[in-house]
C-alpha positions as a printed NumPy array, in Angstrom:
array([[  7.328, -18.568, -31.783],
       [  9.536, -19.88 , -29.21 ],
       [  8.551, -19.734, -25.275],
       [ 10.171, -20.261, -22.056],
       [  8.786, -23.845, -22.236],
       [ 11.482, -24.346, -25.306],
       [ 14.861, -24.17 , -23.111],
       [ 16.172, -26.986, -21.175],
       [ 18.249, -27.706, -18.597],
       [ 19.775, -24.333, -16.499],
       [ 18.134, -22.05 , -19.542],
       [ 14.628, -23.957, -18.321],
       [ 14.959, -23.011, -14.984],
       [ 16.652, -19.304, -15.549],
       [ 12.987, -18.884, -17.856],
       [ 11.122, -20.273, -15.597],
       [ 11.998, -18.418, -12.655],
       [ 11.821, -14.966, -14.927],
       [  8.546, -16.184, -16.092],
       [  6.952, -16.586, -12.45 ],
       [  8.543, -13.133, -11.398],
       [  7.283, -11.479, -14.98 ],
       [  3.663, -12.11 , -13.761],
       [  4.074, -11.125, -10.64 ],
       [  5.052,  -7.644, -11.528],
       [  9.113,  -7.946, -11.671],
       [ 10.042,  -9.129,  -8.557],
       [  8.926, -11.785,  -5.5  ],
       [ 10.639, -13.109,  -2.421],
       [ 13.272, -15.392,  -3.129],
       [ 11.239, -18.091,  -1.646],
       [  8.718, -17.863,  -3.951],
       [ 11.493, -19.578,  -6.324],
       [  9.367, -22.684,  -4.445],
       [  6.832, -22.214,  -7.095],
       [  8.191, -23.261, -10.379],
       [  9.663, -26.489,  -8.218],
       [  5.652, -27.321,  -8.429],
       [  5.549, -26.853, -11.83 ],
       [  6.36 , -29.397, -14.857],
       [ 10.014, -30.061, -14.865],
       [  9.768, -29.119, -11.167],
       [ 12.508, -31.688, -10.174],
       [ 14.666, -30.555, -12.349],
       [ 14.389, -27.014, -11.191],
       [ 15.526, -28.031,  -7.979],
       [ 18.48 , -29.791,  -8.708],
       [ 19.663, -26.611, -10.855],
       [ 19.164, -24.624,  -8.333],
       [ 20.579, -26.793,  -5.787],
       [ 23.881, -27.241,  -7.487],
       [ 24.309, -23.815,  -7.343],
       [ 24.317, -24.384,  -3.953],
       [ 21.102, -22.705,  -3.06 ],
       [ 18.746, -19.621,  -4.473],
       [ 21.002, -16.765,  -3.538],
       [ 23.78 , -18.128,  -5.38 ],
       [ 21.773, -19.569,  -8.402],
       [ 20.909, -16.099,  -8.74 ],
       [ 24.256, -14.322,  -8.773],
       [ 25.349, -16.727, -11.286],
       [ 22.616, -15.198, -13.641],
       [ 23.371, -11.312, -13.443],
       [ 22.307, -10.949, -17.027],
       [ 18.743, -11.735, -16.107],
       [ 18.143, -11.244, -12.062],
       [ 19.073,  -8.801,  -9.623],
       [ 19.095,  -9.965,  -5.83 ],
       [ 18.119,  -7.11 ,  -3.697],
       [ 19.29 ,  -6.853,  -0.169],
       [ 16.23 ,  -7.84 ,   3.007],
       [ 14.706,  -4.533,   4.2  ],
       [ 13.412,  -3.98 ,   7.819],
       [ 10.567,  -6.628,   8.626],
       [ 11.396,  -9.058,   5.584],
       [ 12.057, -12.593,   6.051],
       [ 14.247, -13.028,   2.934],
       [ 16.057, -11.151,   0.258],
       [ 13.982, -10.2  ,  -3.201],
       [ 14.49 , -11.484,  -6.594],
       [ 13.825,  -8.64 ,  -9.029],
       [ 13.923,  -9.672, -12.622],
       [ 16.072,  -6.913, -15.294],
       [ 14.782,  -4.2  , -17.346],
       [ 15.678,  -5.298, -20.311],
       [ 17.735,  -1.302, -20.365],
       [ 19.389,  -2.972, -17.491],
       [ 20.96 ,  -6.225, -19.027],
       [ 24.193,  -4.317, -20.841],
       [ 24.602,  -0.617, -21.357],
       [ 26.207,  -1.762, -24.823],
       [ 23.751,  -2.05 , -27.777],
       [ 22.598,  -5.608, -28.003],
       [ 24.154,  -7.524, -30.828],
       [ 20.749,  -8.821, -32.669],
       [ 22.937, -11.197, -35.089],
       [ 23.205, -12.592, -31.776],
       [ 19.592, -12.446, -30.985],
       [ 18.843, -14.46 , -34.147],
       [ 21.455, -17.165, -33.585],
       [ 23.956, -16.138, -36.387],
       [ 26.559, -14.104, -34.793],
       [ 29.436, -15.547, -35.168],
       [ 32.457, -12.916, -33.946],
       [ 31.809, -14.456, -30.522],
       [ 33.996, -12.638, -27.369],
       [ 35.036, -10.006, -30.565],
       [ 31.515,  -8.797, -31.683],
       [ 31.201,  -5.262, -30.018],
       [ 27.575,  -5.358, -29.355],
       [ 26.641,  -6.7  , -26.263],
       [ 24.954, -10.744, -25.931],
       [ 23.911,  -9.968, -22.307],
       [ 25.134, -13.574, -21.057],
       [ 22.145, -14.963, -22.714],
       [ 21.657, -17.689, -25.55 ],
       [ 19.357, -16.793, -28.425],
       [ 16.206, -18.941, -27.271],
       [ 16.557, -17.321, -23.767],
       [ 16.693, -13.955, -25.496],
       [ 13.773, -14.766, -27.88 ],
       [ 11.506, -16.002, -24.415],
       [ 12.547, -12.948, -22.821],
       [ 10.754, -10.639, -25.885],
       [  7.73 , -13.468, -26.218],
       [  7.443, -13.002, -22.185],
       [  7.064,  -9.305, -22.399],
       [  5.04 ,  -9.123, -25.368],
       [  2.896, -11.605, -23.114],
       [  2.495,  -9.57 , -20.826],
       [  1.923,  -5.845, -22.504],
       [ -1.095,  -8.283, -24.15 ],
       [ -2.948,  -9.821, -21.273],
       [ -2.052,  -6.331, -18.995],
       [ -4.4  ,  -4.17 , -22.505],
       [ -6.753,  -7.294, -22.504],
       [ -7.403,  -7.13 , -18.797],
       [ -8.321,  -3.244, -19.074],
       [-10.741,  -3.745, -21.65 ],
       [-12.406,  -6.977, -19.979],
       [-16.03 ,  -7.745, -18.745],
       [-14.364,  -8.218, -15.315],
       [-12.818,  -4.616, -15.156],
       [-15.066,  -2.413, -17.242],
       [-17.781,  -3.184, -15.07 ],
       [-16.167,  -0.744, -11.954],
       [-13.515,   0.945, -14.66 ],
       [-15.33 ,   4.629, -15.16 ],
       [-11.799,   6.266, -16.975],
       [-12.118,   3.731, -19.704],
       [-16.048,   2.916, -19.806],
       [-16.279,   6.757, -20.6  ],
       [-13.845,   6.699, -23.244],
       [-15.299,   3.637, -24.842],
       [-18.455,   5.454, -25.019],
       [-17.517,   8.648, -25.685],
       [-15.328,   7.353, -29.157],
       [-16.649,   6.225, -32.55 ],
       [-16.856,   2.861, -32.982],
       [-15.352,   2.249, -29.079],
       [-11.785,   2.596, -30.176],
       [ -9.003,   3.84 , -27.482],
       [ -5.831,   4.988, -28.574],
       [ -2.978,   3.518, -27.707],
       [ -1.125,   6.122, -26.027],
       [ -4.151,   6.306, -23.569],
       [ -2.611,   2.929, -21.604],
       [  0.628,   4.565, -21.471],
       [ -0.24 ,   6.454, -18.267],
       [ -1.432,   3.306, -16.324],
       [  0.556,   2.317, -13.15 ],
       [  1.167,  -1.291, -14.672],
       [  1.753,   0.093, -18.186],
       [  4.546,   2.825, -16.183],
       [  5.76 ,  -0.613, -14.133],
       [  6.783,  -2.796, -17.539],
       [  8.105,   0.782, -19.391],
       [  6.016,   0.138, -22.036],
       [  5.912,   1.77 , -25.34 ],
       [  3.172,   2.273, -27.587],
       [  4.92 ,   0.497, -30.229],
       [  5.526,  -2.266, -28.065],
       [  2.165,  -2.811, -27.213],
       [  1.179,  -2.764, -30.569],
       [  3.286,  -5.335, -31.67 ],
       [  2.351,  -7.481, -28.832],
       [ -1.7  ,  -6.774, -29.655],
       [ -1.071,  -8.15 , -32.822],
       [ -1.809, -11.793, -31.732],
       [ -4.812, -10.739, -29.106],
       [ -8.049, -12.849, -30.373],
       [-10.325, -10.64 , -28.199],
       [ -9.61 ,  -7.371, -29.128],
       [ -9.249,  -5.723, -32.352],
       [ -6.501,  -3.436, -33.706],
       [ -6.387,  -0.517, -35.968],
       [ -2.854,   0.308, -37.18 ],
       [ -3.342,   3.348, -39.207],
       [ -2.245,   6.075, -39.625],
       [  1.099,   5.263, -38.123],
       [  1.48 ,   6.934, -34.672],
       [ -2.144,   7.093, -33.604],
       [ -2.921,   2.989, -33.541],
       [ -6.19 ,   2.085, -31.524],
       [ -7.657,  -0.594, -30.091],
       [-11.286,  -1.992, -29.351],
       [-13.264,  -4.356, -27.859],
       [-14.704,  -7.37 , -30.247],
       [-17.462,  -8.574, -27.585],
       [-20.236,  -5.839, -26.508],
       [-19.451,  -3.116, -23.927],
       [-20.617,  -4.92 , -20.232],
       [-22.811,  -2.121, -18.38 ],
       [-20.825,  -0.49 , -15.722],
       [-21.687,  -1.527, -11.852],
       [-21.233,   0.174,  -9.014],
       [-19.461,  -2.105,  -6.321],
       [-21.934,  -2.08 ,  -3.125],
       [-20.736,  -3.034,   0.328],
       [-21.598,  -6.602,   1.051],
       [-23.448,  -8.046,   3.952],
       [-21.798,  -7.218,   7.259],
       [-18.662,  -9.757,   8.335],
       [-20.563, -11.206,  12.232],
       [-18.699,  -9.955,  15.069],
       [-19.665, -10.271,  18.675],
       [-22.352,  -8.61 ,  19.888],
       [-21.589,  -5.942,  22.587],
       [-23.841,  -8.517,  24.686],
       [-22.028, -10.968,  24.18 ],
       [-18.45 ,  -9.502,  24.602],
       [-19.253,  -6.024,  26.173],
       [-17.076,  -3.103,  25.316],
       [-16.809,   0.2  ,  27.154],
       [-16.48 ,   2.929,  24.076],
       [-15.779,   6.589,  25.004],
       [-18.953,   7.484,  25.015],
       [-20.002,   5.517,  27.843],
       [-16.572,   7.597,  29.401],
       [-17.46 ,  11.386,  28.783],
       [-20.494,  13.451,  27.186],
       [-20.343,  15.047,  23.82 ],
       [-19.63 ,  12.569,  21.398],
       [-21.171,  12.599,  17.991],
       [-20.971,   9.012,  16.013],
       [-19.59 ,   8.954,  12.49 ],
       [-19.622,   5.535,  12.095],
       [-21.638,   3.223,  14.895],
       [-21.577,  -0.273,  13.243],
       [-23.195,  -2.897,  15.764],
       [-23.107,  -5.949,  13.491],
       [-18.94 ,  -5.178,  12.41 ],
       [-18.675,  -4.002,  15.703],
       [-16.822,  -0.743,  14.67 ],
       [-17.148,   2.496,  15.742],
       [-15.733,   6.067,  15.463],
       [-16.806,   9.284,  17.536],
       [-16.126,  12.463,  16.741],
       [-15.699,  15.585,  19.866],
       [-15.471,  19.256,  18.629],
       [-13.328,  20.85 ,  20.834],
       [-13.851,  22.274,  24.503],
       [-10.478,  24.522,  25.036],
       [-10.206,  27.818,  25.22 ],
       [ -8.342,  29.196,  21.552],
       [ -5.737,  30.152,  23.732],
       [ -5.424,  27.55 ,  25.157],
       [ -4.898,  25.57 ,  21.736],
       [ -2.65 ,  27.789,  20.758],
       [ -0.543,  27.55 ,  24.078],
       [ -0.729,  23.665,  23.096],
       [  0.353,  24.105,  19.674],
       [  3.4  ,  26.109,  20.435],
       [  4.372,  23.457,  23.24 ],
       [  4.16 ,  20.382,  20.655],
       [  6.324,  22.389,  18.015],
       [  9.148,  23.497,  20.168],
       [  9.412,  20.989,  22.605],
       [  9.02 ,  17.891,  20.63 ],
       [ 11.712,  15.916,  19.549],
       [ 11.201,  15.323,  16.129],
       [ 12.391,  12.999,  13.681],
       [ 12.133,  14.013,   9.643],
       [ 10.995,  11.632,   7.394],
       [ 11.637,  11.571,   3.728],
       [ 10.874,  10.113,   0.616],
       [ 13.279,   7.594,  -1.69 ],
       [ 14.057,  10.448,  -3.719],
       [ 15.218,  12.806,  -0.781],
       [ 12.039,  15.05 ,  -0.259],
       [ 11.132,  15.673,   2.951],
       [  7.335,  13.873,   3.613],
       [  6.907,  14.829,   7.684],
       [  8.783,  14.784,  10.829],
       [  7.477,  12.45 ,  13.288],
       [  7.93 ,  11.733,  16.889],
       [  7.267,   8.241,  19.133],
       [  6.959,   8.335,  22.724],
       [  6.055,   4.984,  25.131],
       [  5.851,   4.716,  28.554],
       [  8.646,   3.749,  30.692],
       [ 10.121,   0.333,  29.974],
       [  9.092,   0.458,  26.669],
       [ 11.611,   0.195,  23.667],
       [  9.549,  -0.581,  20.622],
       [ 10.224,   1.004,  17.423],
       [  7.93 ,   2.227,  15.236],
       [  7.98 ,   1.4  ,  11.615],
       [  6.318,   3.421,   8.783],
       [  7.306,   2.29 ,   6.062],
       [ 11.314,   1.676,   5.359],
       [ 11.757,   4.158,   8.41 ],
       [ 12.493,   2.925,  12.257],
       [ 11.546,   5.329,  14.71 ],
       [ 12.986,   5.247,  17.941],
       [ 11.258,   5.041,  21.188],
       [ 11.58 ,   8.255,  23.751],
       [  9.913,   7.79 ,  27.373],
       [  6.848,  10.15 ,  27.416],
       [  7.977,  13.903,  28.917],
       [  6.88 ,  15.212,  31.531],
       [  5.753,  18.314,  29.868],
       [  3.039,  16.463,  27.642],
       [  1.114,  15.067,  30.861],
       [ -0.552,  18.4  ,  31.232],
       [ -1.983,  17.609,  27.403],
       [ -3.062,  13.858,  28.699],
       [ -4.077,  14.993,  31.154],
       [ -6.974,  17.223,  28.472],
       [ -7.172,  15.141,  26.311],
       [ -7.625,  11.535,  27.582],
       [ -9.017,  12.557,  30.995],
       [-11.039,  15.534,  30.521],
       [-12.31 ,  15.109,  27.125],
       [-12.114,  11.462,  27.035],
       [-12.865,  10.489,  30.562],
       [-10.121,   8.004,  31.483],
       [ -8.673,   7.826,  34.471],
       [ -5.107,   7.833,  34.518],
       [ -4.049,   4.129,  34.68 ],
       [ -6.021,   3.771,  31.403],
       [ -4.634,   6.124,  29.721],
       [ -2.578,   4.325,  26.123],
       [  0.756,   3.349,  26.866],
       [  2.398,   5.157,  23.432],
       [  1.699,   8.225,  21.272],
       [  2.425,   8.606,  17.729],
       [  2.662,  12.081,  16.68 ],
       [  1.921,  13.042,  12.725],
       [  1.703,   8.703,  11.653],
       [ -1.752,   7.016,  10.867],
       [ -1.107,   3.927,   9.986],
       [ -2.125,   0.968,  12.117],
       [  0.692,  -1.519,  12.588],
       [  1.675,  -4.774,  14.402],
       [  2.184,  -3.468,  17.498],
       [ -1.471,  -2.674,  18.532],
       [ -3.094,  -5.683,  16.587],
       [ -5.967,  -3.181,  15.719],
       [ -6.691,  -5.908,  12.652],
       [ -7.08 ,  -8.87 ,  15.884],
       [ -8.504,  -7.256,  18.643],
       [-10.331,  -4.844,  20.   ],
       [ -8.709,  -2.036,  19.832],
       [ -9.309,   2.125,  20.76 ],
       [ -7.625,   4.643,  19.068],
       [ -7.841,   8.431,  20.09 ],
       [ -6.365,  11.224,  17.546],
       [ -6.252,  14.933,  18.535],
       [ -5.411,  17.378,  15.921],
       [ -4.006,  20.957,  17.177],
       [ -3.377,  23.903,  13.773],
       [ -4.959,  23.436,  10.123],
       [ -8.519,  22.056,   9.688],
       [ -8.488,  19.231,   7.84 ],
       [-10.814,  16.206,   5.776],
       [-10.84 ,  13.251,   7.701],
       [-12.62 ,  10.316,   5.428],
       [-13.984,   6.973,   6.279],
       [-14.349,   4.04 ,   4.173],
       [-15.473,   0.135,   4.558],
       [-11.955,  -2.   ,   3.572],
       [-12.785,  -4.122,   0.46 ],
       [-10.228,  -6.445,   0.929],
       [-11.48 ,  -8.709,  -2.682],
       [-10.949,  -6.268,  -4.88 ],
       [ -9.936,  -7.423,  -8.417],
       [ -6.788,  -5.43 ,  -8.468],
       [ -5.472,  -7.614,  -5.384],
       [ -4.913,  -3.77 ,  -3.986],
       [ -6.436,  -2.037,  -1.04 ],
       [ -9.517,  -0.662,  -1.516],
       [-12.479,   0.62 ,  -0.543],
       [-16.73 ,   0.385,  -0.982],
       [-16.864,   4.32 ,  -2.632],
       [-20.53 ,   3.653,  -1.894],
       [-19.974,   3.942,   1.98 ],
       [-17.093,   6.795,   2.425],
       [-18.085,   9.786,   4.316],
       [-16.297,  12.266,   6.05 ],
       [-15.93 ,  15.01 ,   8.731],
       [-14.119,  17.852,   9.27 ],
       [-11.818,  17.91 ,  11.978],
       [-11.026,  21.681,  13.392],
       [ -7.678,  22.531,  15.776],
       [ -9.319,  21.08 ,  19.197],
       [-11.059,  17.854,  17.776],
       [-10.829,  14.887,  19.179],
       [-11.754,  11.234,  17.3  ],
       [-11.795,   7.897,  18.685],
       [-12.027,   4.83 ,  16.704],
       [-12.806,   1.295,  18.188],
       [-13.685,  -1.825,  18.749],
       [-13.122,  -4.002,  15.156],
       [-12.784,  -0.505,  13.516],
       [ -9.321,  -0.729,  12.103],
       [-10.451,  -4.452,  11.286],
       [-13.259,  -3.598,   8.418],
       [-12.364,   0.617,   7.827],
       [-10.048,   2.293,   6.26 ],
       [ -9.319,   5.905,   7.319],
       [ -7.216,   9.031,   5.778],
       [ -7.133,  12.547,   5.917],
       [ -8.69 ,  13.492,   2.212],
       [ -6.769,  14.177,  -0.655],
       [ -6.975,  16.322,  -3.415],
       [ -9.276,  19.163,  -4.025],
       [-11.275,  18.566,  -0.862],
       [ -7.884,  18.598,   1.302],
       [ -6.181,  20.842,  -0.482],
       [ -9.397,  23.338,   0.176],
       [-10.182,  22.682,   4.017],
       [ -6.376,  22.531,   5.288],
       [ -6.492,  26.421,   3.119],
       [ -9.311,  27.412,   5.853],
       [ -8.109,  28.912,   9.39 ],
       [ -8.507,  26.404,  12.208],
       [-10.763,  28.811,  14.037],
       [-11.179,  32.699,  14.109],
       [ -8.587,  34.164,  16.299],
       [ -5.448,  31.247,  15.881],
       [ -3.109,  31.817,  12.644],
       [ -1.57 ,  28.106,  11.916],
       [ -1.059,  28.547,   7.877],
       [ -1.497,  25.219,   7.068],
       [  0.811,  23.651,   9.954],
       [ -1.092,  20.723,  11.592],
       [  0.036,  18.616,  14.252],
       [ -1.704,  15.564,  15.179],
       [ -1.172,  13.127,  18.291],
       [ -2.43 ,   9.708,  18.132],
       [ -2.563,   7.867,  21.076],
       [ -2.925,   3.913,  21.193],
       [ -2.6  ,   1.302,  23.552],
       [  0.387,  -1.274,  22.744],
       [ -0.388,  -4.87 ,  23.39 ],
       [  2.075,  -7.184,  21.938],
       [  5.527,  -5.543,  22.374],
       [  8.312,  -6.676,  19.681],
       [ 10.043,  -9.382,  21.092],
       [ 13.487,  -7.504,  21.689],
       [ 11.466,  -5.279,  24.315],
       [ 11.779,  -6.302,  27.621],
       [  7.659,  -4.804,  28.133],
       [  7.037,  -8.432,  25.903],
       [  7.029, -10.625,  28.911],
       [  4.368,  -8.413,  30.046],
       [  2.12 ,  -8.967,  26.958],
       [ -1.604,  -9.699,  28.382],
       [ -3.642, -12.173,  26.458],
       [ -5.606, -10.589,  23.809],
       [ -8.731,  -8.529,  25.906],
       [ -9.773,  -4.523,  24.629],
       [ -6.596,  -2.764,  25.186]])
C-alpha cells in the first residue's frame, strides 16, 4: 500500500504538507508548513518550497491539492486548507489514471486533478488513515472512560457492537464527510477493533479489549493564587449590601455575586424601553446570513477600541449622555462605586471575555445587568486538559442561578481566569427565558443585557494605549 512517505522530490513535500494539515483537521496556519521542515527529508522540504519562492506561492502552484485562504481579523498569516477531495475537479476522476495506466493523456475526458498516481493513491491511504484512527479513538480506553453516548450504546447492544451509521453524526466524522462505506473500508486494516460486514448496509463495529468502566472527570486540586492577604482585593461586596455569592473561591481567587433587583417594575420597564429605542445598535449575523443579535459598544471619551466577537468588528461610540442616569443605578447605587470607578466601556448583548480587559492575566471585575426575559445563567470550572484539546468544563462543579429583569452579577478577581460562564442552553433556557421577568412587565422573550468592564490594555492604534497602567485590579 503506498504512503506519502513513497513520493519524492516536490510530490514528497506536496504529501507531506497534506499529511500534517490531514491530522490537524484540514487546515493550519501557513506557518505551520515549519513542521514537516523538522521532519525526515526536512531539508529538502525547504528547498522545494523555497524555489517556489516562498509558502504562499508553493501553494498556488498546487491548486489541485491546497486552497490558500485569505488572513481574517486578528490572524498573523493566511491559512492553508487542504481539498475535499469533491473539490479537486468537478469532472469525474479518470481512475485509469488513478491506477497509472491511462494513457489518452491531455485527451482523456475524466479529470487527473493535477496529480500523479502515487500522490493520488497517498491521498485515499491518508484519508482512510484517518476515518481509522478518528473510529479507533471513539472506542478507546482513553475516551470511553468520560464518553456516556457511546459507553451506553456499548452496553446497551449484544455482543458491544455499534453500527456504523452511529459515527456518522460526530462533529469529526461531519468534518472529513465521511461515509459509512468509507469507514468501512478503512476499518478493514484496524488491529484493535473488530468488524462485522453483514448484512450489507448495516456493518458494525466492536471493541476487541474489555469495555474500561466509565469515570466521571472531578475538578482537580485548586491552581494557588494570591491570597487576598497577600494581594488584597476590594470585591463589591465590601462596596454595597445585598450580595449573595455563587461562587466565592479563596484558593483560585474567583468570585461571582449575585444582587436581585432593587427598582421599582416601572422603573425597569422605563429602563428597558430607553435601551431599545435609544441604542444604537449594530446586527450581527451568522456565515450563512441569519441574524444571531444586534449589539452595541460604547467607551469613554478618547477611547477608539473595537470590539471583536468573532469575525465581526464593532465600532466604538462615546458613552451617551442618556445612559448615565442607568450608571448612575447600576454601578453606584447597586454596586457602590463612586463615579471615577465606574468601567471605562460597556458591551451590550456580548459575553465573551477578550484581549482588551486581560480578564485571563489580571484581576479583573465584571458587572452584567440584565433588563426583559429571565434567564439561566450557569457556572462552570474551565478544564483547560481536556482530551479533545476543546474547551471544556468539570460537569461535576456547574451550577447555576436565575437571573430576573433587575439582576445584577459581578464576577472577579481570577474569575474569568479558571470559570467559564453562559447563559444555559437547551431545555433549561428554552424554559426560564418562556417565564415573565416579573408580574406586572410583558418582555416576551426580549432580553437586553449590559456588561460593563474596565479596559486596561487599549489596542495599540488607540491613542487611550499610552495611557495603559501597569497591570493592578482594574
Amino acid at each position: 500500500m503506498a504512503t506519502w512517505a513513497d513520493a519524492s522530490g516536490e510530490d514528497a513535500t506536496v504529501m507531506a504538507l497534506a499529511h500534517l494539515l490531514q491530522w490537524s483537521g484540514g487546515s493550519r496556519p501557513a506557518s505551520a508548513v515549519g513542521y514537516i521542515y523538522q521532519e525526515e527529508g526536512g531539508s529538502m522540504h525547504r528547498w522545494v518550497v523555497q524555489s517556489h519562492g516562498g509558502v504562499q506561492n508553493f501553494v498556488a502552484a498546487h491548486p489541485e491539492a491546497f486552497v490558500l485562504e485569505p488572513m481574517k481579523p486578528g490572524e498573523r498569516c493566511p491559512t492553508i486548507r487542504l481539498r475535499n477531495a469533491w473539490e479537486q475537479s468537478s469532472a469525474p476522476v479518470c481512475h485509469y489514471f488513478r491506477a497509472g495506466r491511462c494513457n489518452k493523456g491531455m485527451g482523456c475526458k475524466f479529470s487527473h486533478a493535477g496529480l500523479t498516481p502515487t500522490m493520488c493513491q497517498a491521498f485515499d491511504n491518508l484519508r482512510m488513515e484517518s476515518l481509522r484512527s478518528q473510529v479507533e479513538y471513539y472506542l478507546s480506553d482513553d475516551n470511553l472512560a468520560n464518553d456516556a453516548f457511546f459507553q451506553a450504546m456499548i452496553r446497551g447492544s449484544s455482543g458491544g457492537w455499534i453500527p456504523i451509521t452511529a459515527f456518522l453524526g460526530c462533529p469529526r466524522m461531519k468534518q472529513l464527510g465521511a461515509s459509512a462505506s468509507e469507514i468501512v473500508a478503512a476499518l478493514r486494516w484496524s488491529t484493535q477493533l473488530q468488524l462485522r460486514e453483514w448484512p450489507e448496509g448495516a456493518e458494525e463495529v466492536r471493541r476487541k479489549a474489555p469495555l474500561p468502566e466509565q469515570q466521571a472527570k472531578r475538578a482537580p486540586a485548586p491552581t494557588k493564587e494570591e491570597s487576598l492577604e497577600e494581594r488584597p482585593l476590594t470585591l463589591l461586596k465590601d462596596c454595597s449590601d445585598g450580595w449573595q455569592a455563587v461562587v466565592e473561591d479563596l484558593q483560585r481567587r474567583s468570585f461571582c455575586f449575585h444582587k436581585h433587583r432593587t427598582a421599582s417594575e416601572t422603573t425597569l420597564e422605563e429602563e428597558f424601553s430607553l435601551l431599545l429605542a435609544s441604542t444604537q445598535w449594530e446586527t450581527l449575523r451568522s456565515k450563512a446570513g441569519a441574524v444571531t443579535r444586534s449589539t452595541a459598544w460604547y467607551v469613554v471619551p478618547g477611547c477608539c477600541c473595537r470590539y471583536t466577537y468573532g469575525e465581526a468588528s464593532v465600532q466604538p461610540r462615546e458613552k451617551p449622555e442618556w445612559l448615565y442616569s442607568i450608571e448612575a443605578r447600576i454601578l453606584g447605587h447597586m454596586c457602590g462605586l463612586c463615579k471615577d470607578d465606574w468601567p471605562n466601556s460597556v458591551n451590550m448583548n456580548l459575553y465573551e471575555d477578550e484581549g482588551l480587559f486581560r480578564g485571563c492575566q489580571v484581576d479583573c471585575r465584571i458587572i452584567s445587568a440584565s433588563w426583559g426575559a429571565t434567564r439561566r445563567f450557569e457556572i462552570a470550572l474551565k478544564d483547560r486538559g481536556h482530551i479533545s484539546g476543546k474547551p471544556s468544563i468539570f460537569h461535576d462543579t456547574l451550577q447555576g442561578i436565575t437571573l430576573e429583569s433587575g439582576d445584577v452579577c459581578s464576577m472577579e478577581g481570577a474569575f474569568q481566569r479558571h470559570y467559564s460562564h453562559q447563559l444555559a442552553k437547551g431545555a433549561a433556557g428554552a424554559e426560564a427565558a418562556q417565564r415573565p421577568a416579573s408580574e406586572g412587565i410583558h418582555y416576551g422573550n426580549a432580553r437586553i443585557n449590559l456588561t460593563w468592564r474596565y479596559i486596561v490594555s487599549h489596542k495599540p492604534y488607540c491613542p487611550e494605549a499610552r495611557n495603559d497602567p501597569k497591570p493592578l485590579q482594574q
